[in-house]
Amino acid sequence: MERLGVIGMPSDWLIASHVDYHNVETNLGIQLVDIPIERVTSLGEVDPGIDGANAIYDRLKELIAEYELSGVTLRCFDLLSTVKNTGCIALSRLNDEGIPAACEGDIPTLLTMMLCQRLTGCPGFQCNPARIEDGRMLFAHCTLPLSMTTCHSLTTHFESGIGVAIHGELPEGDYTLVKLSGDLKRLFAANVQLVSNQYEPNLCRTQVWLEIDDKVSHYFQTNPIANHHVLIPGHHEDKFAL
Amino acid sequence: MLHILASSLHQEPIQLPQLDEQWVKDHQVVAVMTGGSEQLFLQKVHEGAITLDEPIYLIAGQQSNSLAACCEILSWININNGHGEIRSYRNAE
């Protein structure tokens, strides 16, 4: 049976992202393994730049080996006040290595990332819906697999202003937006077009505009599956039909 | 009734939405100014200040993960047999 690590509990703001571990084990054949966040925060204060970010990556790799994990989700905001750096680089590198890795202890998003990788072979960009306008939406987050980008720069994490986060630019073209619900009963997948990148303050650092149709707009305005969604390259909506 | 939610996760200045006063009086409106406001919403529900018996209109701004928090909150509302919708606003430049 595959094992996914939940390092720290889900972030407090994920109020609609609960999962029943037994349900996941029974229906997906995946065992969720709780790992205390102290296994990472015991690093203590690390270098505030890339060396510290890589130290967090090294610690996650140790945990993945120790617990024999196929993927992880990390309660990353707990690192800000303890380790004084972010998990952004660590999660980016893991996703590039084919190990699904999600932020904020978000378990449904981790399951979605794993599903995406298994169905398409691609790592995904875990992102927040950030703006919605007629026919388009902005999505943003502070980490993504660098293999998805055409160029990137390292900057600070949005909410904290510390550590190392990623501003990446993605190629324009076909993508699929995906999300599995925590109760495993709903699976949203929609083909979209990435039409532009931007970089504004007061948002997470990687920011992409997607062209969306009325169905997607209505979904987000009336019945979204929580916050985080996963963006993967190519049009794969048909592969996700339940 | 207008409820304004903003979390301590965000330090940047926020712009309050300019909404029609009569519409706000007639509806249950929650302006979610920043990400991390989700527990504040639950607190309002538990205190009885917000009810799931009437539609809840979530107002999303253009920055500070406002829309992200609205999506998490709306998902919770739907899971708990309430209903609502997200409306975006953009203040005049």
GROMACS .gro file of C-alpha atoms in nm:
model
  335
    1MET     CA    1   0.000   0.000   0.000
    2GLU     CA    2   0.127   0.347  -0.088
    3ARG     CA    3   0.191   0.592   0.193
    4LEU     CA    4   0.155   0.969   0.194
    5GLY     CA    5   0.295   1.182   0.473
    6VAL     CA    6   0.098   1.454   0.649
    7ILE     CA    7   0.370   1.661   0.815
    8GLY     CA    8   0.192   1.867   1.077
    9MET     CA    9  -0.184   1.896   1.072
   10PRO     CA   10  -0.370   2.071   0.789
   11SER     CA   11  -0.354   2.451   0.824
   12ASP     CA   12  -0.630   2.599   1.037
   13TRP     CA   13  -0.786   2.784   0.744
   14LEU     CA   14  -0.855   2.465   0.546
   15ILE     CA   15  -1.205   2.437   0.690
   16ALA     CA   16  -1.353   2.251   0.392
   17SER     CA   17  -1.061   2.019   0.323
   18HIS     CA   18  -1.100   1.745   0.580
   19VAL     CA   19  -1.043   1.382   0.487
   20ASP     CA   20  -1.134   1.055   0.653
   21TYR     CA   21  -0.811   0.852   0.659
   22HIS     CA   22  -1.002   0.525   0.655
   23ASN     CA   23  -1.202   0.638   0.351
   24VAL     CA   24  -0.878   0.718   0.165
   25GLU     CA   25  -0.728   0.383   0.258
   26THR     CA   26  -1.039   0.189   0.160
   27ASN     CA   27  -1.116   0.367  -0.166
   28LEU     CA   28  -0.775   0.471  -0.294
   29GLY     CA   29  -0.547   0.215  -0.131
   30ILE     CA   30  -0.339   0.496   0.017
   31GLN     CA   31  -0.232   0.512   0.381
   32LEU     CA   32  -0.203   0.862   0.526
   33VAL     CA   33   0.074   0.884   0.783
   34ASP     CA   34   0.080   1.165   1.041
   35ILE     CA   35   0.427   1.300   1.112
   36PRO     CA   36   0.479   1.564   1.383
   37ILE     CA   37   0.579   1.904   1.246
   38GLU     CA   38   0.853   1.903   1.509
   39ARG     CA   39   1.042   1.659   1.287
   40VAL     CA   40   1.102   1.963   1.063
   41THR     CA   41   1.094   2.254   1.306
   42SER     CA   42   1.362   2.079   1.514
   43LEU     CA   43   1.600   2.209   1.249
   44GLY     CA   44   1.586   2.535   1.443
   45GLU     CA   45   1.654   2.865   1.274
   46VAL     CA   46   1.824   2.804   0.941
   47ASP     CA   47   1.992   3.032   0.691
   48PRO     CA   48   1.725   3.272   0.558
   49GLY     CA   49   1.829   3.214   0.195
   50ILE     CA   50   1.864   2.920  -0.039
   51ASP     CA   51   2.091   2.723   0.195
   52GLY     CA   52   1.819   2.719   0.459
   53ALA     CA   53   1.553   2.632   0.201
   54ASN     CA   54   1.767   2.339   0.089
   55ALA     CA   55   1.812   2.227   0.449
   56ILE     CA   56   1.432   2.194   0.472
   57TYR     CA   57   1.439   1.990   0.151
   58ASP     CA   58   1.707   1.762   0.299
   59ARG     CA   59   1.496   1.707   0.611
   60LEU     CA   60   1.188   1.622   0.403
   61LYS     CA   61   1.394   1.373   0.201
   62GLU     CA   62   1.505   1.207   0.524
   63LEU     CA   63   1.143   1.177   0.638
   64ILE     CA   64   1.033   1.041   0.301
   65ALA     CA   65   1.299   0.771   0.325
   66GLU     CA   66   1.232   0.693   0.692
   67TYR     CA   67   0.854   0.661   0.650
   68GLU     CA   68   0.873   0.512   0.297
   69LEU     CA   69   0.647   0.781   0.151
   70SER     CA   70   0.530   0.839  -0.206
   71GLY     CA   71   0.436   1.202  -0.134
   72VAL     CA   72   0.394   1.459   0.140
   73THR     CA   73   0.196   1.760   0.247
   74LEU     CA   74   0.364   2.006   0.481
   75ARG     CA   75   0.206   2.248   0.731
   76CYS     CA   76   0.452   2.499   0.593
   77PHE     CA   77   0.336   2.815   0.771
   78ASP     CA   78   0.461   2.665   1.098
   79LEU     CA   79   0.815   2.693   0.959
   80LEU     CA   80   0.795   3.071   0.926
   81SER     CA   81   0.820   3.143   1.298
   82THR     CA   82   1.048   2.851   1.389
   83VAL     CA   83   1.283   2.761   1.107
   84LYS     CA   84   1.254   3.119   0.971
   85ASN     CA   85   1.239   2.999   0.612
   86THR     CA   86   0.980   2.842   0.384
   87GLY     CA   87   0.901   2.503   0.236
   88CYS     CA   88   0.860   2.649  -0.114
   89ILE     CA   89   1.191   2.529  -0.255
   90ALA     CA   90   1.165   2.189  -0.089
   91LEU     CA   91   0.817   2.124  -0.228
   92SER     CA   92   0.918   2.250  -0.572
   93ARG     CA   93   1.217   2.015  -0.586
   94LEU     CA   94   1.018   1.716  -0.464
   95ASN     CA   95   0.751   1.770  -0.729
   96ASP     CA   96   1.021   1.793  -0.994
   97GLU     CA   97   1.153   1.457  -0.871
   98GLY     CA   98   0.811   1.298  -0.920
   99ILE     CA   99   0.721   1.304  -0.550
  100PRO     CA  100   0.388   1.488  -0.513
  101ALA     CA  101   0.432   1.754  -0.245
  102ALA     CA  102   0.163   1.995  -0.130
  103CYS     CA  103   0.163   2.308   0.087
  104GLU     CA  104  -0.027   2.394   0.404
  105GLY     CA  105  -0.095   2.035   0.508
  106ASP     CA  106  -0.364   2.016   0.241
  107ILE     CA  107  -0.448   1.648   0.198
  108PRO     CA  108  -0.713   1.667  -0.080
  109THR     CA  109  -0.470   1.874  -0.285
  110LEU     CA  110  -0.193   1.622  -0.227
  111LEU     CA  111  -0.426   1.344  -0.345
  112THR     CA  112  -0.514   1.557  -0.648
  113MET     CA  113  -0.146   1.612  -0.729
  114MET     CA  114  -0.080   1.241  -0.702
  115LEU     CA  115  -0.376   1.164  -0.926
  116CYS     CA  116  -0.257   1.418  -1.183
  117GLN     CA  117   0.091   1.276  -1.186
  118ARG     CA  118  -0.029   0.919  -1.224
  119LEU     CA  119  -0.272   1.004  -1.505
  120THR     CA  120  -0.055   1.242  -1.703
  121GLY     CA  121   0.302   1.191  -1.586
  122CYS     CA  122   0.325   1.564  -1.508
  123PRO     CA  123   0.381   1.739  -1.179
  124GLY     CA  124   0.122   2.003  -1.096
  125PHE     CA  125   0.111   2.364  -0.980
  126GLN     CA  126  -0.089   2.389  -0.653
  127CYS     CA  127  -0.247   2.731  -0.673
  128ASN     CA  128  -0.500   2.966  -0.518
  129PRO     CA  129  -0.781   3.126  -0.715
  130ALA     CA  130  -0.683   3.493  -0.680
  131ARG     CA  131  -0.912   3.694  -0.909
  132ILE     CA  132  -1.215   3.620  -1.120
  133GLU     CA  133  -1.329   3.838  -1.407
  134ASP     CA  134  -1.537   3.792  -1.721
  135GLY     CA  135  -1.390   3.493  -1.900
  136ARG     CA  136  -1.067   3.471  -1.706
  137MET     CA  137  -0.921   3.393  -1.365
  138LEU     CA  138  -0.590   3.462  -1.197
  139PHE     CA  139  -0.424   3.181  -1.000
  140ALA     CA  140  -0.123   3.225  -0.775
  141HIS     CA  141   0.103   3.050  -0.525
  142CYS     CA  142   0.458   3.079  -0.392
  143THR     CA  143   0.592   2.748  -0.519
  144LEU     CA  144   0.571   2.529  -0.825
  145PRO     CA  145   0.787   2.269  -0.997
  146LEU     CA  146   1.056   2.456  -1.189
  147SER     CA  147   1.018   2.203  -1.472
  148MET     CA  148   0.685   2.372  -1.550
  149THR     CA  149   0.845   2.714  -1.597
  150THR     CA  150   1.015   2.890  -1.886
  151CYS     CA  151   1.198   3.118  -1.644
  152HIS     CA  152   1.193   3.193  -1.275
  153SER     CA  153   1.340   3.409  -1.004
  154LEU     CA  154   1.371   3.353  -0.632
  155THR     CA  155   1.200   3.600  -0.401
  156THR     CA  156   1.044   3.611  -0.056
  157HIS     CA  157   0.728   3.435   0.054
  158PHE     CA  158   0.420   3.657   0.015
  159GLU     CA  159   0.247   3.653   0.354
  160SER     CA  160   0.562   3.652   0.566
  161GLY     CA  161   0.806   3.846   0.349
  162ILE     CA  162   1.081   3.603   0.452
  163GLY     CA  163   1.254   3.293   0.319
  164VAL     CA  164   1.271   3.178  -0.039
  165ALA     CA  165   0.971   3.154  -0.270
  166ILE     CA  166   0.943   3.125  -0.645
  167HIS     CA  167   0.817   3.363  -0.907
  168GLY     CA  168   0.788   3.140  -1.212
  169GLU     CA  169   0.654   3.203  -1.559
  170LEU     CA  170   0.469   2.925  -1.739
  171PRO     CA  171   0.435   2.871  -2.113
  172GLU     CA  172   0.109   2.994  -2.260
  173GLY     CA  173  -0.122   2.727  -2.398
  174ASP     CA  174  -0.334   2.431  -2.294
  175TYR     CA  175  -0.369   2.332  -1.929
  176THR     CA  176  -0.614   2.142  -1.709
  177LEU     CA  177  -0.738   2.261  -1.372
  178VAL     CA  178  -0.813   1.973  -1.132
  179LYS     CA  179  -0.942   1.917  -0.778
  180LEU     CA  180  -1.058   1.610  -0.584
  181SER     CA  181  -1.280   1.673  -0.283
  182GLY     CA  182  -1.181   1.558   0.066
  183ASP     CA  183  -1.468   1.307   0.079
  184LEU     CA  184  -1.353   1.170  -0.262
  185LYS     CA  185  -1.705   1.219  -0.401
  186ARG     CA  186  -1.638   1.508  -0.637
  187LEU     CA  187  -1.370   1.547  -0.900
  188PHE     CA  188  -1.347   1.875  -1.088
  189ALA     CA  189  -1.145   1.891  -1.408
  190ALA     CA  190  -1.163   2.159  -1.674
  191ASN     CA  191  -0.959   2.235  -1.983
  192VAL     CA  192  -0.834   2.593  -1.975
  193GLN     CA  193  -0.590   2.819  -2.159
  194LEU     CA  194  -0.303   2.993  -1.988
  195VAL     CA  195  -0.297   3.331  -2.157
  196SER     CA  196  -0.044   3.536  -1.959
  197ASN     CA  197   0.187   3.561  -1.658
  198GLN     CA  198   0.210   3.863  -1.430
  199TYR     CA  199   0.399   3.972  -1.118
  200GLU     CA  200   0.217   4.205  -0.880
  201PRO     CA  201   0.265   4.274  -0.509
  202ASN     CA  202   0.005   4.161  -0.254
  203LEU     CA  203  -0.034   3.821  -0.415
  204CYS     CA  204   0.151   3.491  -0.402
  205ARG     CA  205   0.459   3.511  -0.624
  206THR     CA  206   0.380   3.295  -0.926
  207GLN     CA  207   0.074   3.442  -1.098
  208VAL     CA  208  -0.098   3.311  -1.412
  209TRP     CA  209  -0.411   3.420  -1.595
  210LEU     CA  210  -0.634   3.143  -1.730
  211GLU     CA  211  -0.903   3.185  -1.991
  212ILE     CA  212  -1.210   3.002  -1.861
  213ASP     CA  213  -1.559   2.926  -1.986
  214ASP     CA  214  -1.891   2.999  -1.814
  215LYS     CA  215  -1.901   2.651  -1.659
  216VAL     CA  216  -1.573   2.707  -1.478
  217SER     CA  217  -1.672   3.057  -1.373
  218HIS     CA  218  -2.002   2.930  -1.232
  219TYR     CA  219  -1.823   2.648  -1.047
  220PHE     CA  220  -1.590   2.885  -0.866
  221GLN     CA  221  -1.863   3.137  -0.786
  222THR     CA  222  -2.117   2.887  -0.655
  223ASN     CA  223  -1.973   2.547  -0.566
  224PRO     CA  224  -1.593   2.524  -0.565
  225ILE     CA  225  -1.410   2.231  -0.409
  226ALA     CA  226  -1.233   2.440  -0.146
  227ASN     CA  227  -0.945   2.673  -0.222
  228HIS     CA  228  -0.640   2.505  -0.375
  229HIS     CA  229  -0.658   2.362  -0.725
  230VAL     CA  230  -0.392   2.190  -0.931
  231LEU     CA  231  -0.288   2.312  -1.275
  232ILE     CA  232  -0.122   2.065  -1.511
  233PRO     CA  233   0.003   2.110  -1.869
  234GLY     CA  234  -0.215   1.987  -2.157
  235HIS     CA  235  -0.585   1.925  -2.199
  236HIS     CA  236  -0.675   1.617  -1.994
  237GLU     CA  237  -1.031   1.684  -1.878
  238ASP     CA  238  -1.156   1.358  -2.034
  239LYS     CA  239  -0.908   1.151  -1.831
  240PHE     CA  240  -1.062   1.268  -1.506
  241ALA     CA  241  -1.423   1.162  -1.570
  242LEU     CA  242  -1.546   0.974  -1.263
  243MET     CA  243  -2.578   4.305   0.730
  244LEU     CA  244  -2.210   4.337   0.636
  245HIS     CA  245  -1.941   4.132   0.811
  246ILE     CA  246  -1.579   4.220   0.737
  247LEU     CA  247  -1.316   3.951   0.789
  248ALA     CA  248  -0.939   4.002   0.778
  249SER     CA  249  -0.672   3.778   0.930
  250SER     CA  250  -0.346   3.861   1.105
  251LEU     CA  251  -0.160   3.662   0.838
  252HIS     CA  252  -0.167   3.971   0.620
  253GLN     CA  253  -0.001   4.302   0.704
  254GLU     CA  254  -0.053   4.482   0.374
  255PRO     CA  255  -0.313   4.763   0.353
  256ILE     CA  256  -0.656   4.649   0.244
  257GLN     CA  257  -0.928   4.838   0.062
  258LEU     CA  258  -1.279   4.797   0.194
  259PRO     CA  259  -1.536   4.720  -0.076
  260GLN     CA  260  -1.775   4.991  -0.188
  261LEU     CA  261  -2.113   4.819  -0.183
  262ASP     CA  262  -2.468   4.934  -0.235
  263GLU     CA  263  -2.601   5.015   0.114
  264GLN     CA  264  -2.953   4.895   0.048
  265TRP     CA  265  -2.834   4.565  -0.097
  266VAL     CA  266  -2.615   4.511   0.209
  267LYS     CA  267  -2.909   4.587   0.440
  268ASP     CA  268  -3.126   4.333   0.261
  269HIS     CA  269  -2.873   4.048   0.247
  270GLN     CA  270  -2.622   3.855   0.451
  271VAL     CA  271  -2.291   3.984   0.315
  272VAL     CA  272  -1.940   3.880   0.418
  273ALA     CA  273  -1.644   4.077   0.285
  274VAL     CA  274  -1.350   3.837   0.301
  275MET     CA  275  -1.056   4.074   0.286
  276THR     CA  276  -0.766   3.831   0.324
  277GLY     CA  277  -0.663   3.469   0.321
  278GLY     CA  278  -0.663   3.304   0.661
  279SER     CA  279  -1.007   3.452   0.748
  280GLU     CA  280  -1.180   3.116   0.736
  281GLN     CA  281  -1.177   3.049   1.110
  282LEU     CA  282  -1.314   3.399   1.171
  283PHE     CA  283  -1.607   3.303   0.949
  284LEU     CA  284  -1.669   2.985   1.150
  285GLN     CA  285  -1.657   3.188   1.471
  286LYS     CA  286  -1.928   3.421   1.335
  287VAL     CA  287  -2.143   3.120   1.247
  288HIS     CA  288  -2.095   2.963   1.588
  289GLU     CA  289  -2.183   3.292   1.757
  290GLY     CA  290  -2.502   3.311   1.550
  291ALA     CA  291  -2.398   3.632   1.377
  292ILE     CA  292  -2.412   3.450   1.042
  293THR     CA  293  -2.679   3.191   0.967
  294LEU     CA  294  -2.684   2.911   0.712
  295ASP     CA  295  -3.062   2.950   0.685
  296GLU     CA  296  -3.024   3.243   0.444
  297PRO     CA  297  -2.802   3.290   0.139
  298ILE     CA  298  -2.453   3.416   0.219
  299TYR     CA  299  -2.290   3.653  -0.026
  300LEU     CA  300  -1.910   3.640  -0.006
  301ILE     CA  301  -1.734   3.948  -0.139
  302ALA     CA  302  -1.391   3.879  -0.290
  303GLY     CA  303  -1.133   4.149  -0.349
  304GLN     CA  304  -0.846   4.157  -0.595
  305GLN     CA  305  -0.556   4.081  -0.362
  306SER     CA  306  -0.436   3.921  -0.039
  307ASN     CA  307  -0.583   3.578  -0.121
  308SER     CA  308  -0.933   3.709  -0.065
  309LEU     CA  309  -1.085   3.492  -0.338
  310ALA     CA  310  -0.898   3.187  -0.213
  311ALA     CA  311  -1.051   3.227   0.132
  312CYS     CA  312  -1.394   3.285  -0.023
  313CYS     CA  313  -1.365   2.953  -0.208
  314GLU     CA  314  -1.275   2.763   0.109
  315ILE     CA  315  -1.560   2.930   0.300
  316LEU     CA  316  -1.817   2.873   0.024
  317SER     CA  317  -1.715   2.510   0.005
  318TRP     CA  318  -1.774   2.478   0.381
  319ILE     CA  319  -2.114   2.648   0.346
  320ASN     CA  320  -2.219   2.402   0.076
  321ILE     CA  321  -2.091   2.099   0.268
  322ASN     CA  322  -2.301   2.216   0.564
  323ASN     CA  323  -2.619   2.251   0.358
  324GLY     CA  324  -2.615   2.627   0.333
  325HIS     CA  325  -2.595   2.819   0.010
  326GLY     CA  326  -2.426   3.127  -0.114
  327GLU     CA  327  -2.217   3.274  -0.390
  328ILE     CA  328  -1.899   3.469  -0.444
  329ARG     CA  329  -1.913   3.817  -0.591
  330SER     CA  330  -1.597   3.998  -0.696
  331TYR     CA  331  -1.544   4.365  -0.651
  332ARG     CA  332  -1.287   4.606  -0.783
  333ASN     CA  333  -1.272   4.946  -0.620
  334ALA     CA  334  -1.235   5.252  -0.841
  335GLU     CA  335  -0.869   5.329  -0.916
   0.00000   0.00000   0.00000
